[in-house]
């Protein structure tokens, strides 16, 4: 062993012989310990301590205190002394005094001993200290003593229990920071420094502490200067407010929750105390009015309402306690002076604890609601204004709303309809079942609504309902809204339109037929062809089923001529055994009245002709006269299976067709007469009391002979020779007659007296000329008339007399004779005549008979043009062209 090692061996021997516990600490390890040090820490052999970490010998709180305070103090001051809590090997803890010395910066020498008894510390004070401890030990509140060096040096039983220890040893020796939460540590350390160093008491302060088990406790901690073992100490008193803090925290959470809920309410919430001052309000009041919370706090409730509504302010006109619960609409005034309508709903209540009375209420912004109500009112006015019925049904299909229009439609008051099943709309059970089926399909999702038609309860009108379902719940009927309209007139209009379309189609067919007739006149050589075409073309229309034509016999019956269509035996049933049809039906009336006869047919009609038609399925007919001017050539009858087939327009169209057919027949008759090789000259006596010429001859006691005539633009131009009478008196008589448009004397010498008459009608000519004969001469001798006509050779005298007899009251045959027609007759050469147009021929005839071609001329061109109602240049043009045509025909 060297000399340098000898002192160390001697030091270890000295340390081993010392009664105090000594250990050498280097860094964190114990490099040497004697038996006493090992025994202080609960070990039998010092080797159990050597080479171990010194921190394992002390509880966590003491380790922290030694490392943060004791070790730095020993190295700084050379020595540190204090009491520490030891964690023995047997897990028991006890206190001992610890002295730390630092011979250098790397090594610390630790000396431990049992704490000295009180008598050894401060002789003469044992009795006082004992009494002091007994008082503290028995105190019900936790009390402890803390020194700067030793931490907690004393605690009573209440503190032991409060801090979670089993006995005092578990608490004493620990630093106070071991029982303080992290957020309170710095504040408590600062307060202890105030007491220990500045020797000043600290006011009670609530802190959060931690027990040995880690349980958090809330306590009001107060500290005051004290002395313990002659050293400055702090006496600490703790009041356990853990439960109170929990209640308080719960109340705070509840208050925060309530406040959050209150501020989350969109409505204004307010509470007014019994003095009428604002006690509580939510954020909505500030947001609505624009005032800050500080401003609201200084305001009275009346400041938020217009002065005209102050009577409703709680506590202003009456005591809060006397204010009844009520709901009222008022305006809230904003900071900018705007008025916002609100609905106030307030109630008065009494605090059961304090007995204070408050007025609490909610104010809801009803701006949108009022606008919706106004809009609803507008809709309701619209709904009540419309003539259609508007309704709503509940889930039981009962009326929950009806407008006045529906009440009028069903002729029932509103109070009767509300709550009534919708069945009242249906007169027919079958229609109701159909409507139910449609509704069920709509509920199943086929469509959001539907449209149904039903007969009204009165059985006469037709109603149409258009409805939409309310949003469904689980595919069940949740009610509906709809509109009911009386469509009776609409259906009638639709039927009328359909009828009009049919009429237009029929009229189009009639017009086509008219055009066909007009264009086919040249090709049609006989009356039979015209009548056959008319019948066949008429029944081509779906509107008409059968058509036939006929003419009147001398016995006033109807001789059938042509027919077409599917009559299914009708025509055969109509014709009698004499091959005629009785003339007492609509066909005879049409001929007699010279206008169409429309008839609706019923199977119960008493008329024989109606029963025959109805029995064959026809429901209406029209009989149309075939005539040209006053001459009736016959009749055509059209039948239909539709009851309203012959409207006024259709009848008018058919009447035009009848006139056109008459014109065509008249043209054929005229052509036959014009181009006939032989004619039958027939002389007749005629009684025509309605003729102006007959009346004039009798009135003026003279003889009148028509020397020439022309029909120009539906006016007759006559050149009349006067014998045995005063022509001037006759002219005066003619000038006052209604039938005469103009009269002019052409010649008045004794040998030849002639006058020109222009008349709108003259019964003799109106009736004779259209019969198809040529009137050669006409004379009236003092009222008695004699007429000579030329008829085609194939026309019998009987036919002519029948036609004339049907027109005049009395016709007497004087003579008849057959004669060959000369090449140049009264009307000139047929070839020359054919070279002229109708207008040129009329102009030449009027000019000739007016004496225009006489020498000297009896009338100027201007006068003849006036007769023709044309301009003089036009007259000259017609004459020149006619002359050229005649000369070309003769000379070439």
Coordinates of C-alpha atoms in Angstrom, one line a residue, residues 49-278:
X49 CA -26.3 1.1 -0.2
X50 CA -22.9 1.5 -1.8
X51 CA -22.8 1.9 -5.6
X52 CA -26.6 2.6 -5.6
X53 CA -28.4 5.7 -6.7
X54 CA -29.0 8.1 -3.8
X55 CA -32.5 8.9 -5.2
X56 CA -33.7 5.5 -4.3
X57 CA -33.3 6.3 -0.6
X58 CA -35.9 9.2 -0.6
X59 CA -39.5 9.6 -1.8
X60 CA -40.1 11.7 -4.9
X61 CA -40.9 14.9 -3.1
X62 CA -37.7 14.8 -1.1
X63 CA -35.6 13.9 -4.1
X64 CA -36.9 16.9 -5.9
X65 CA -36.2 19.2 -2.9
X66 CA -32.7 17.8 -2.4
X67 CA -31.8 18.1 -6.0
X68 CA -33.3 21.5 -6.5
X69 CA -32.4 23.2 -3.2
X70 CA -30.2 21.2 -0.8
X71 CA -27.4 20.2 -3.2
X72 CA -27.1 23.6 -4.9
X73 CA -27.0 25.3 -1.4
X74 CA -24.3 22.9 -0.1
X75 CA -22.1 23.6 -3.1
X76 CA -22.7 27.3 -2.9
X77 CA -22.5 27.8 0.9
X78 CA -20.3 24.7 1.7
X79 CA -22.9 23.2 4.0
X80 CA -26.7 22.5 4.1
X81 CA -28.7 21.3 7.1
X82 CA -32.3 20.2 7.3
X83 CA -34.9 17.5 8.0
X84 CA -35.8 15.0 5.4
X85 CA -38.2 12.1 4.9
X86 CA -36.5 8.8 4.4
X87 CA -38.0 5.9 2.4
X88 CA -36.6 2.8 4.2
X89 CA -36.0 -0.5 2.6
X90 CA -39.1 -1.9 4.4
X91 CA -41.3 0.8 2.6
X92 CA -41.7 2.6 5.9
X93 CA -40.9 6.3 6.0
X94 CA -39.4 8.3 8.9
X95 CA -37.6 11.6 9.4
X96 CA -34.0 12.3 10.2
X97 CA -31.6 15.3 10.2
X98 CA -29.4 15.6 7.1
X99 CA -26.2 17.6 6.8
X100 CA -24.6 18.1 3.4
X101 CA -20.9 19.3 3.0
X102 CA -19.1 19.9 -0.3
X103 CA -15.3 19.6 0.0
X104 CA -15.2 20.1 -3.8
X105 CA -17.4 20.4 -6.8
X106 CA -17.6 16.6 -7.4
X107 CA -18.2 15.1 -4.0
X108 CA -20.8 15.6 -1.2
X109 CA -20.5 14.2 2.3
X110 CA -23.9 13.4 3.8
X111 CA -24.3 13.0 7.6
X112 CA -27.6 11.7 9.0
X113 CA -28.8 11.5 12.7
X114 CA -32.1 11.1 14.5
X115 CA -34.0 14.4 15.1
X116 CA -33.1 15.9 18.5
X117 CA -36.0 15.9 21.1
X118 CA -37.8 19.1 21.8
X119 CA -36.1 19.5 25.2
X120 CA -32.8 19.4 23.6
X121 CA -33.8 22.1 21.1
X122 CA -35.3 24.7 23.4
X123 CA -35.1 24.1 27.1
X124 CA -37.9 25.6 29.2
X125 CA -40.5 25.5 26.5
X126 CA -41.6 21.8 26.6
X127 CA -44.9 22.5 28.3
X128 CA -45.9 25.3 25.9
X129 CA -45.0 23.4 22.8
X130 CA -46.9 20.4 24.1
X131 CA -50.0 22.5 24.6
X132 CA -49.5 24.1 21.2
X133 CA -49.3 20.7 19.5
X134 CA -52.3 19.4 21.3
X135 CA -54.4 22.4 20.2
X136 CA -53.2 22.0 16.6
X137 CA -53.6 18.2 16.6
X138 CA -57.2 18.5 17.8
X139 CA -58.1 21.3 15.3
X140 CA -60.8 20.2 12.8
X141 CA -59.2 22.1 9.9
X142 CA -56.0 21.0 8.2
X143 CA -52.9 22.8 9.7
X144 CA -49.3 22.5 8.8
X145 CA -45.9 24.2 9.4
X146 CA -43.4 24.7 6.6
X147 CA -39.8 25.8 6.8
X148 CA -37.5 26.8 4.0
X149 CA -35.0 24.1 4.7
X150 CA -37.1 21.1 5.7
X151 CA -40.4 21.7 3.9
X152 CA -43.4 20.4 5.9
X153 CA -42.2 19.9 9.5
X154 CA -45.5 19.5 11.1
X155 CA -49.2 18.7 10.2
X156 CA -52.2 17.8 12.3
X157 CA -54.4 14.8 11.9
X158 CA -56.9 16.8 9.8
X159 CA -54.1 17.7 7.4
X160 CA -53.0 14.1 7.2
X161 CA -56.5 13.0 6.3
X162 CA -56.9 15.9 3.9
X163 CA -53.6 15.2 2.1
X164 CA -54.3 11.5 1.9
X165 CA -51.6 10.2 4.3
X166 CA -51.8 7.2 6.7
X167 CA -49.9 9.1 9.4
X168 CA -47.9 12.2 10.0
X169 CA -44.7 10.6 8.8
X170 CA -46.2 10.2 5.4
X171 CA -46.6 14.0 5.2
X172 CA -43.9 15.5 7.3
X173 CA -40.6 16.1 5.5
X174 CA -42.2 16.5 2.1
X175 CA -41.9 19.8 0.3
X176 CA -45.2 21.7 0.1
X177 CA -44.9 21.7 -3.7
X178 CA -45.5 17.9 -3.6
X179 CA -49.2 18.6 -2.7
X180 CA -49.7 21.4 -5.1
X181 CA -51.0 21.1 -8.7
X182 CA -48.8 22.4 -11.5
X183 CA -51.0 25.5 -12.2
X184 CA -50.8 26.5 -8.5
X185 CA -47.1 25.7 -7.8
X186 CA -45.5 29.0 -8.8
X187 CA -48.2 31.0 -6.9
X188 CA -47.9 29.0 -3.7
X189 CA -44.1 29.1 -3.8
X190 CA -44.2 32.9 -4.1
X191 CA -46.6 33.2 -1.2
X192 CA -44.4 31.0 1.0
X193 CA -41.4 33.2 0.1
X194 CA -43.5 36.2 1.2
X195 CA -44.2 34.6 4.6
X196 CA -40.8 33.1 5.2
X197 CA -38.6 35.9 4.0
X198 CA -40.7 39.0 4.4
X199 CA -42.5 37.6 7.4
X200 CA -45.9 38.8 6.2
X201 CA -49.2 37.0 6.3
X202 CA -51.0 36.1 3.0
X203 CA -54.7 36.5 2.4
X204 CA -56.8 33.4 1.9
X205 CA -56.6 32.1 -1.7
X206 CA -58.3 29.1 -3.2
X207 CA -55.9 26.7 -4.7
X208 CA -55.9 23.3 -6.2
X209 CA -54.0 20.6 -4.2
X210 CA -53.1 17.0 -4.9
X211 CA -53.2 14.2 -2.3
X212 CA -50.7 11.4 -2.1
X213 CA -53.1 9.2 -4.0
X214 CA -53.2 11.8 -6.8
X215 CA -56.7 13.0 -6.0
X216 CA -57.3 16.7 -6.6
X217 CA -58.7 18.7 -3.7
X218 CA -59.8 22.3 -3.7
X219 CA -58.8 24.3 -0.6
X220 CA -58.7 27.9 0.6
X221 CA -55.1 28.3 1.8
X222 CA -53.9 31.0 4.1
X223 CA -50.4 31.3 5.7
X224 CA -48.8 33.4 8.5
X225 CA -45.3 33.8 9.9
X226 CA -44.3 31.3 12.6
X227 CA -41.1 29.8 14.2
X228 CA -40.3 26.2 14.3
X229 CA -37.3 24.8 16.1
X230 CA -36.0 28.3 16.2
X231 CA -36.1 28.7 12.5
X232 CA -38.5 30.9 10.4
X233 CA -41.6 28.9 9.5
X234 CA -44.9 29.4 7.8
X235 CA -48.1 28.3 9.5
X236 CA -50.5 27.1 6.8
X237 CA -54.3 26.7 7.4
X238 CA -56.3 24.8 4.7
X239 CA -60.1 24.9 4.4
X240 CA -61.5 22.1 2.3
X241 CA -63.8 23.5 -0.3
X242 CA -63.6 20.6 -2.7
X243 CA -67.3 19.9 -2.6
X244 CA -68.2 23.6 -2.6
X245 CA -65.9 24.0 -5.7
X246 CA -67.6 21.1 -7.4
X247 CA -71.0 22.6 -6.7
X248 CA -69.7 26.0 -7.8
X249 CA -68.1 24.5 -11.0
X250 CA -71.4 22.7 -11.7
X251 CA -73.3 25.9 -11.2
X252 CA -70.9 27.8 -13.5
X253 CA -71.2 25.1 -16.1
X254 CA -74.9 25.3 -15.8
X255 CA -74.8 29.0 -16.0
X256 CA -72.6 28.9 -19.1
X257 CA -74.9 26.3 -20.6
X258 CA -78.0 28.4 -19.8
X259 CA -76.3 31.5 -21.1
X260 CA -75.3 29.7 -24.2
X261 CA -78.8 28.4 -24.7
X262 CA -80.3 31.9 -24.0
X263 CA -77.9 33.6 -26.4
X264 CA -78.6 30.8 -29.0
X265 CA -82.3 31.7 -29.0
X266 CA -83.2 33.7 -32.0
X267 CA -86.0 35.4 -30.2
X268 CA -85.4 38.2 -27.7
X269 CA -85.4 36.9 -24.1
X270 CA -85.8 39.4 -21.3
X271 CA -86.3 39.4 -17.6
X272 CA -87.5 42.6 -15.8
X273 CA -87.3 42.9 -12.0
X274 CA -90.1 44.2 -9.8
X275 CA -88.7 47.7 -10.0
X276 CA -89.2 47.6 -13.8
X277 CA -85.5 47.5 -14.6
X278 CA -83.8 45.1 -17.0

